[in-house]
Coordinates of C-alpha atoms in Angstrom, one line a residue:
M278 CA -40.1 -12.3 -4.5
V279 CA -37.8 -10.9 -7.2
D280 CA -38.2 -7.4 -5.8
L281 CA -37.5 -8.7 -2.3
M282 CA -34.4 -10.6 -3.3
V283 CA -32.9 -7.7 -5.3
E284 CA -33.6 -5.3 -2.4
R285 CA -32.0 -7.8 0.1
Y286 CA -29.1 -9.2 -1.9
G287 CA -28.5 -6.6 -4.7
Q288 CA -25.9 -7.8 -7.2
Q289 CA -25.6 -11.2 -5.4
S290 CA -29.2 -12.1 -6.2
V291 CA -28.4 -14.4 -9.1
E292 CA -25.7 -16.3 -7.1
V293 CA -28.1 -16.7 -4.2
I294 CA -30.8 -18.2 -6.6
R295 CA -28.2 -20.5 -8.1
E296 CA -27.2 -21.8 -4.7
V297 CA -30.8 -22.5 -3.8
L298 CA -31.5 -24.2 -7.1
T299 CA -28.5 -26.4 -6.6
D300 CA -29.7 -27.4 -3.1
M301 CA -33.1 -28.3 -4.7
N302 CA -31.4 -30.5 -7.3
R303 CA -32.8 -28.2 -10.1
T304 CA -29.6 -28.2 -12.2
D305 CA -31.8 -27.6 -15.3
L306 CA -32.9 -24.2 -14.0
D307 CA -29.4 -23.4 -12.7
Q308 CA -28.1 -24.0 -16.2
R309 CA -30.7 -21.8 -17.8
L310 CA -30.0 -19.0 -15.3
S311 CA -26.3 -19.3 -15.9
E312 CA -26.8 -19.0 -19.7
T313 CA -29.0 -16.0 -19.2
S314 CA -26.4 -14.3 -17.0
L315 CA -23.8 -14.8 -19.7
R316 CA -26.0 -13.2 -22.3
L317 CA -26.6 -10.3 -20.1
R318 CA -23.0 -9.7 -19.2
G319 CA -22.6 -7.0 -21.8
P320 CA -23.4 -3.3 -21.1
L321 CA -26.9 -3.0 -19.7
R322 CA -29.0 -1.2 -17.2
S323 CA -31.1 -3.8 -15.7
A324 CA -34.4 -2.5 -14.3
E325 CA -34.2 -4.8 -11.3
L326 CA -30.6 -3.9 -10.5
E327 CA -30.8 -0.2 -11.3
G328 CA -32.0 0.7 -7.8
C329 CA -29.0 -1.2 -6.4
G330 CA -26.6 0.8 -8.4
S331 CA -25.1 -1.9 -10.6
T332 CA -25.1 -2.1 -14.4
M333 CA -23.4 -5.5 -14.5
Q334 CA -23.8 -8.9 -12.9
E335 CA -20.9 -9.5 -10.5
S336 CA -21.7 -13.1 -9.7
S337 CA -18.7 -14.6 -11.5
N338 CA -15.8 -15.8 -9.3
W339 CA -12.6 -13.7 -9.0
T340 CA -9.6 -15.5 -7.8
K341 CA -7.6 -13.3 -5.5
L342 CA -3.8 -13.2 -5.9
E343 CA -1.2 -11.8 -3.6
P344 CA 1.4 -9.7 -5.6
E345 CA 5.1 -9.9 -5.2
V346 CA 6.4 -6.6 -3.9
N347 CA 9.7 -5.1 -4.9
G348 CA 11.3 -1.9 -4.0
T349 CA 10.0 -1.2 -0.5
D350 CA 12.7 1.5 0.3
A351 CA 11.4 4.9 1.3
D352 CA 12.9 6.5 -1.7
E353 CA 11.6 4.0 -4.2
D354 CA 8.1 3.3 -5.3
S355 CA 7.0 -0.3 -4.7
T356 CA 6.3 -2.4 -7.8
Y357 CA 3.6 -5.1 -7.5
S358 CA 4.1 -8.1 -9.8
L359 CA 1.5 -10.8 -10.6
Q360 CA 1.3 -13.9 -12.7
S361 CA -1.8 -15.9 -13.6
E362 CA -3.1 -18.7 -15.8
A363 CA -6.3 -18.2 -17.9
G364 CA -9.2 -17.1 -15.8
R365 CA -10.6 -14.2 -13.8
F366 CA -8.3 -12.6 -11.1
E367 CA -8.1 -9.8 -8.6
C368 CA -5.0 -8.3 -6.9
S369 CA -5.5 -8.4 -3.2
V370 CA -3.6 -5.1 -2.7
S371 CA -5.1 -2.8 -5.3
A372 CA -8.4 -4.7 -6.2
L373 CA -7.3 -4.5 -9.9
R374 CA -9.2 -7.2 -11.8
W375 CA -8.4 -8.8 -15.1
V376 CA -9.7 -11.5 -17.5
C377 CA -7.3 -13.5 -19.7
K378 CA -7.4 -16.6 -21.9
E379 CA -3.7 -17.4 -21.5
T380 CA -0.9 -17.2 -19.0
V381 CA 0.0 -13.5 -18.3
S382 CA 2.5 -11.6 -16.3
L383 CA 1.9 -8.0 -15.3
K384 CA 3.1 -5.4 -12.9
Y385 CA 1.9 -2.0 -11.6
Q386 CA 2.9 0.9 -9.5
F387 CA 0.7 3.3 -7.6
V388 CA 1.1 6.9 -9.0
S389 CA 0.4 10.0 -6.9
W390 CA -2.4 12.2 -8.1
E391 CA -0.2 15.1 -7.2
G392 CA 0.6 17.0 -10.4
H393 CA -2.5 15.7 -12.1
M394 CA -5.3 17.3 -10.1
E395 CA -5.3 20.7 -11.8
R396 CA -5.5 19.0 -15.2
M397 CA -8.4 16.8 -14.1
E398 CA -10.2 19.9 -12.8
S399 CA -9.6 21.7 -16.2
M400 CA -11.3 18.7 -17.9
Q401 CA -14.1 18.9 -15.4
Y402 CA -13.3 15.5 -13.9
K403 CA -12.1 14.3 -10.5
P404 CA -10.4 11.1 -9.3
A405 CA -12.7 8.2 -8.6
G406 CA -10.1 5.5 -7.9
P407 CA -6.3 5.0 -7.4
L408 CA -4.0 6.0 -10.3
M409 CA -1.9 3.0 -11.4
N410 CA 0.8 2.6 -14.0
I411 CA 0.2 -0.9 -15.4
T412 CA 2.6 -2.9 -17.6
V413 CA 2.0 -6.3 -19.2
N414 CA 5.2 -8.3 -19.5
A415 CA 3.9 -11.4 -21.1
G416 CA 0.5 -12.6 -22.5
K417 CA -2.6 -10.6 -23.2
L418 CA -5.3 -9.2 -20.9
D419 CA -8.7 -9.4 -22.6
E420 CA -10.5 -7.3 -20.0
V421 CA -9.4 -5.0 -17.2
Y422 CA -11.4 -3.7 -14.3
L423 CA -10.1 -0.6 -12.6
P424 CA -11.3 -0.1 -8.9
H425 CA -13.3 2.9 -7.9
W426 CA -14.4 4.2 -4.5
I427 CA -17.7 6.0 -5.6
C428 CA -21.0 5.0 -4.1
I429 CA -23.5 4.4 -6.9
D430 CA -26.3 2.7 -4.8
D431 CA -28.5 5.8 -4.3
N432 CA -27.7 7.6 -7.5
P433 CA -28.0 5.4 -10.7
T434 CA -27.6 8.4 -13.0
I435 CA -24.0 8.8 -11.8
I436 CA -23.1 5.7 -13.9
D437 CA -23.0 7.8 -17.0
A438 CA -20.6 10.2 -15.3
F439 CA -17.8 7.7 -15.1
A440 CA -14.8 7.7 -17.4
A441 CA -11.3 6.2 -17.6
L442 CA -8.1 8.2 -17.5
H443 CA -5.3 7.3 -19.9
I444 CA -2.0 9.2 -19.6
D445 CA 0.7 8.8 -22.3
D446 CA 3.4 10.8 -24.0
C447 CA 0.8 12.9 -25.9
G448 CA -1.0 13.9 -22.6
D449 CA -4.2 13.0 -20.8
D450 CA -7.0 11.2 -22.6
V451 CA -10.5 10.6 -21.1
E452 CA -12.2 7.5 -22.4
K453 CA -15.7 6.1 -22.1
V454 CA -16.1 2.9 -20.1
S455 CA -18.1 -0.1 -21.3
E456 CA -19.4 -1.2 -17.9
V457 CA -19.7 0.1 -14.4
T458 CA -20.2 -2.0 -11.2
S459 CA -20.4 -1.0 -7.6
S460 CA -16.7 -1.3 -7.3
H461 CA -15.1 -1.2 -10.8
I462 CA -15.1 0.2 -14.3
K463 CA -14.4 -2.1 -17.2
L464 CA -11.9 -1.5 -20.1
S465 CA -12.7 -4.0 -22.9
E466 CA -9.7 -3.4 -25.1
P467 CA -7.2 -2.0 -22.6
V468 CA -4.1 0.0 -23.6
F469 CA -1.7 0.3 -20.7
S470 CA -0.2 3.4 -19.1
P471 CA -1.1 5.2 -16.0
R472 CA -4.8 4.5 -15.7
A473 CA -7.6 5.4 -13.2
A474 CA -11.3 5.8 -12.8
L475 CA -12.7 9.3 -13.1
V476 CA -16.1 10.8 -12.4
K477 CA -17.5 14.2 -13.6
A478 CA -16.7 17.0 -11.2
S479 CA -20.2 18.3 -11.4
F480 CA -21.6 15.3 -9.4
S481 CA -21.8 15.3 -5.7
V482 CA -20.5 11.9 -4.6
K483 CA -20.3 9.6 -1.6
T484 CA -17.2 7.5 -1.2
K485 CA -15.8 4.3 0.5
S486 CA -13.4 5.7 3.0
Y487 CA -10.5 4.8 5.3
V488 CA -10.0 5.9 8.9
L489 CA -6.3 5.7 9.7
I490 CA -5.1 6.1 13.4
Y491 CA -1.5 6.5 14.6
Y492 CA -0.1 7.1 18.1
K493 CA 3.2 8.4 19.4
P494 CA 4.7 5.8 21.8
N495 CA 6.6 6.5 25.0
T496 CA 5.1 10.0 25.7
P497 CA 3.5 11.3 28.9
V498 CA 0.5 12.5 26.9
L499 CA -1.3 10.2 24.4
K500 CA -0.9 11.7 21.0
L501 CA -3.0 10.5 18.1
H502 CA -3.1 11.4 14.4
V503 CA -6.5 10.5 12.8
Y504 CA -7.0 10.7 9.0
V505 CA -10.2 10.3 7.0
I506 CA -9.4 9.7 3.3
P507 CA -11.1 8.1 0.3
K508 CA -10.4 4.3 -0.1
D509 CA -7.2 4.9 -2.1
P510 CA -4.5 2.3 -1.3
A511 CA -1.8 4.5 -2.8
L512 CA -2.8 7.4 -0.5
Q513 CA -2.9 5.1 2.5
K514 CA 0.6 3.8 1.8
K515 CA 1.9 7.4 1.6
V516 CA 0.2 8.3 4.9
D517 CA 1.7 5.1 6.5
E518 CA 5.2 6.0 5.3
T519 CA 4.9 9.6 6.5
E520 CA 3.7 8.7 10.0
I521 CA 6.2 5.9 10.4
S522 CA 9.0 8.2 9.5
D523 CA 7.8 10.5 12.3
Q524 CA 8.1 7.6 14.7
Y525 CA 4.3 7.1 15.0
E526 CA 2.8 3.6 15.1
K527 CA -0.5 2.5 13.7
I528 CA -3.6 1.4 15.5
R529 CA -5.7 -0.7 13.1
K530 CA -9.4 -0.4 13.3
P531 CA -12.3 -1.3 10.9
H532 CA -13.1 1.4 8.3
P533 CA -16.5 3.2 8.1
D534 CA -19.4 0.9 7.1
K535 CA -21.2 4.0 5.7
Y536 CA -20.3 5.9 2.6
L537 CA -18.9 9.4 3.4
K538 CA -19.8 12.4 1.3
M539 CA -17.0 14.3 -0.4
K540 CA -16.6 17.9 0.6
Q541 CA -18.7 17.2 3.6
G542 CA -17.5 18.4 7.0
F543 CA -16.9 15.9 9.8
I544 CA -16.2 16.2 13.5
L545 CA -14.1 13.8 15.6
T546 CA -15.0 13.4 19.3
A547 CA -13.7 11.2 22.2
D548 CA -15.7 10.2 25.2
I549 CA -13.1 11.1 27.7
D550 CA -13.0 14.5 29.5
T551 CA -9.2 15.2 29.1
A552 CA -9.3 14.9 25.2
K553 CA -8.3 17.9 23.1
I554 CA -8.9 17.5 19.4
H555 CA -7.8 19.9 16.7
P556 CA -9.0 21.0 14.3
E557 CA -12.7 20.9 15.3
K558 CA -13.9 20.0 11.8
L559 CA -12.3 18.6 8.7
T560 CA -13.7 18.4 5.1
L561 CA -13.3 15.1 3.3
R562 CA -11.3 15.7 0.1
H563 CA -8.9 13.7 -2.0
E564 CA -5.6 15.4 -1.5
S565 CA -2.0 14.2 -2.0
D566 CA -1.1 15.6 1.4
P567 CA -4.3 15.0 3.5
N568 CA -5.0 16.9 6.7
F569 CA -5.7 15.0 9.9
Y570 CA -7.1 15.3 13.4
E571 CA -4.5 15.8 16.2
V572 CA -5.8 14.2 19.5
F573 CA -4.1 14.9 22.9
I574 CA -5.3 13.0 26.0
Q575 CA -3.6 13.6 29.3
N576 CA -2.8 10.3 31.1
P577 CA -5.8 8.3 29.8
D578 CA -6.7 5.7 32.5
R579 CA -9.3 3.7 30.6
D580 CA -10.6 2.6 27.2
F581 CA -12.4 5.3 25.2
Y582 CA -14.3 5.7 22.0
L583 CA -13.4 7.8 19.0
T584 CA -16.5 8.9 17.0
L585 CA -16.8 10.5 13.6
S586 CA -19.9 12.5 12.8
Q587 CA -21.3 14.7 10.1
S588 CA -21.0 18.3 11.2
S589 CA -24.2 19.4 9.5
T590 CA -26.5 16.6 10.8
N591 CA -24.5 15.2 13.7
E592 CA -25.2 11.7 12.2
Q593 CA -22.7 9.2 13.5
M594 CA -20.7 7.7 10.6
W595 CA -18.0 5.7 12.5
S596 CA -17.1 4.8 16.1
H597 CA -14.6 2.4 17.7
K598 CA -13.0 1.7 21.0
I599 CA -9.3 2.6 21.6
R600 CA -8.2 0.2 24.3
K601 CA -5.8 1.1 27.0
V602 CA -3.5 -1.7 25.8
E603 CA -3.5 -0.3 22.3
Q604 CA -2.5 3.2 23.6
T605 CA 0.9 1.9 24.6
G606 CA 1.4 -0.7 21.9
G607 CA 0.6 -3.5 24.3
Q608 CA 3.3 -2.5 26.7
S609 CA 1.4 -1.0 29.6
S610 CA 3.4 0.0 32.6
I611 CA 2.8 -1.9 35.8
P612 CA -0.1 -0.3 37.8
E613 CA -0.5 0.2 41.5
S614 CA -1.2 -3.0 43.4
S615 CA -4.9 -1.9 44.0
D616 CA -5.4 -2.0 40.2
M617 CA -3.3 -5.1 39.5
D618 CA -6.3 -7.6 39.2
E619 CA -8.1 -5.3 36.7
H620 CA -4.9 -4.7 34.8
L621 CA -4.1 -8.5 34.5
S622 CA -7.7 -9.2 33.5
E623 CA -7.4 -6.6 30.7
L624 CA -4.1 -8.0 29.4
L625 CA -5.4 -11.6 29.5
Q626 CA -8.5 -10.5 27.6
Q627 CA -6.5 -8.8 25.0
T628 CA -4.2 -11.8 24.6
T629 CA -7.2 -14.1 24.2
I630 CA -8.6 -11.9 21.5
T631 CA -5.4 -11.9 19.6
T632 CA -5.0 -15.6 19.9
V633 CA -8.6 -16.2 18.7
R634 CA -8.0 -13.9 15.7
E635 CA -4.9 -15.9 14.8
K636 CA -6.7 -19.3 15.1
L637 CA -9.6 -18.0 13.0
L638 CA -7.2 -16.8 10.3
K639 CA -5.3 -20.1 10.3
T640 CA -8.5 -22.1 9.6
L641 CA -10.0 -19.6 7.1
E642 CA -6.8 -19.8 5.0
H643 CA -7.7 -23.5 4.4
L644 CA -10.7 -22.5 2.4
K645 CA -10.5 -22.4 -1.4
G646 CA -12.0 -19.7 -3.5
E647 CA -15.5 -21.1 -3.8
E648 CA -15.6 -22.3 -0.2
F649 CA -14.5 -18.9 1.0
K650 CA -17.3 -17.3 -1.0
K651 CA -19.9 -19.8 0.4
F652 CA -18.6 -19.1 3.9
K653 CA -19.3 -15.4 3.5
W654 CA -22.7 -16.1 2.0
H655 CA -23.8 -18.4 4.9
L656 CA -22.9 -15.6 7.4
Q657 CA -26.3 -14.2 6.3
D658 CA -28.3 -17.3 7.5
S659 CA -30.6 -16.6 10.3
D660 CA -29.8 -19.9 12.0
I661 CA -26.1 -18.9 11.9
Q662 CA -26.7 -15.5 13.5
E663 CA -29.1 -16.8 16.3
G664 CA -30.0 -13.3 17.4
L665 CA -26.5 -11.8 16.8
P666 CA -26.0 -8.7 14.7
C667 CA -26.0 -9.1 10.9
I668 CA -23.0 -8.1 8.8
P669 CA -24.3 -6.1 5.8
P670 CA -23.7 -7.9 2.5
C671 CA -21.9 -4.8 1.1
R672 CA -19.2 -5.2 3.7
L673 CA -18.7 -8.9 2.9
E674 CA -18.6 -8.4 -0.9
N675 CA -14.9 -7.7 -1.4
T676 CA -13.6 -8.7 2.0
D677 CA -10.4 -10.7 2.1
V678 CA -9.4 -13.2 4.8
L679 CA -7.7 -10.7 7.1
E680 CA -10.5 -8.2 6.8
L681 CA -13.1 -10.9 7.4
V682 CA -11.5 -12.0 10.7
D683 CA -11.5 -8.4 12.0
L684 CA -15.1 -7.8 10.8
M685 CA -16.4 -11.0 12.5
M686 CA -14.5 -10.2 15.8
Q687 CA -16.0 -6.7 15.7
T688 CA -19.6 -8.1 15.0
Y689 CA -19.7 -11.3 17.0
S690 CA -17.2 -10.6 19.8
Q691 CA -16.9 -13.7 22.1
Q692 CA -19.3 -15.7 19.9
T693 CA -17.1 -15.5 16.8
V694 CA -15.6 -19.0 17.2
E695 CA -19.1 -20.6 17.6
V696 CA -20.4 -18.7 14.5
T697 CA -17.4 -19.8 12.5
K698 CA -18.0 -23.4 13.5
R699 CA -21.6 -23.2 12.4
V700 CA -20.6 -22.0 9.0
Y701 CA -17.9 -24.6 8.6
R702 CA -20.6 -27.3 9.3
K703 CA -22.8 -25.7 6.6
I704 CA -20.1 -25.9 4.0
N705 CA -19.1 -29.5 5.0
R706 CA -15.7 -28.6 6.5
N707 CA -16.0 -30.5 9.7
D708 CA -12.3 -31.0 9.7
L709 CA -11.9 -27.2 10.3
V710 CA -14.5 -27.4 13.1
H711 CA -12.3 -30.1 14.7
I712 CA -9.2 -28.0 14.3
L713 CA -10.9 -24.9 15.7
S714 CA -12.4 -26.9 18.7
E715 CA -9.0 -28.3 19.6
S716 CA -7.2 -25.0 19.4
S717 CA -9.9 -23.3 21.4
S718 CA -9.9 -25.8 24.3

């Protein structure tokens, strides 16, 4: 049973057991398990969790905080400010985590890796997470967890290859890390400056990645720019700003569920005959000025799929539909009368989907931290799914409210509202079932 649970739930196994023990009114065993987890929270390599790529229990709650953003001008780097009481917190933008025993105030800025890459290579390291300049204005942070985008699930030995970068007036310093999780590295006695997670350059790694899509409005030919980059929020922000300054608009789609291998070649295809895509192949790298696929489609008259595949194996890594409505920013021109019924049906369908997304978001925002966590956990129940596809636990782990809505719509489609109601009943939030039923009628 232990092996099965670790294989199925990975780092969430302890929390799943505690939920079951609570339902069974075995608070004595729940307490013992809680005390054991606390004792094991130091650096360790658990035999059970080693195969799941984690060296630390991540079952503790993290309260997500929205930062205050200052300096959003194009010529000024944005500053993200946060305040918290004592507890365990995570920034919703950067995924930066911290533990404090008193009220704290901190701020950070994303820093470009440009200008640092050559020095990292000379030290035989490469970036494993976003570079952030962190400043504590008041209070003390007892622990800090820097996010990383490296997959450790299928290569436990890579844990020893992690390090933390510390940049100060004396230069670059590479420090050992006390713990590594599937998404963070831990700094026990943090000194603040530009900081980031690193990994030894000799290791071949897989990464969590973003697919970013932009289109040029009001053109006779559909023009798309498609980027594939590591999950670096700073790099994503830079790409957004570059494309917007060139009058491109964004098409938001879910990111790859699979980890993509760095320095691996990828091919982008479209299932429409008139599509022209250049270049034919791109290699995934972390670059301050990333390359992109340029897609030209002459007068697309229907929805089509973009698909990303490995060039060496042809394995499909990501695929999503680009709807006709999205290709024009939702402002399709009026078609010929013979196509009017189909056109109106498509617009009504898109409007319904948008409305449902907004209704789901409105009710989900009523959930408190623990309720939101239980909501995601119950999505794995077989009686909730009722034959529908299962969302992998790794995709639910660090998902915020906005991402969860998109993920559920993608997975459950027209059944999303019913699935949501079933989960609300499971967590005793029948008030939200009532609200959702009223808004859906």
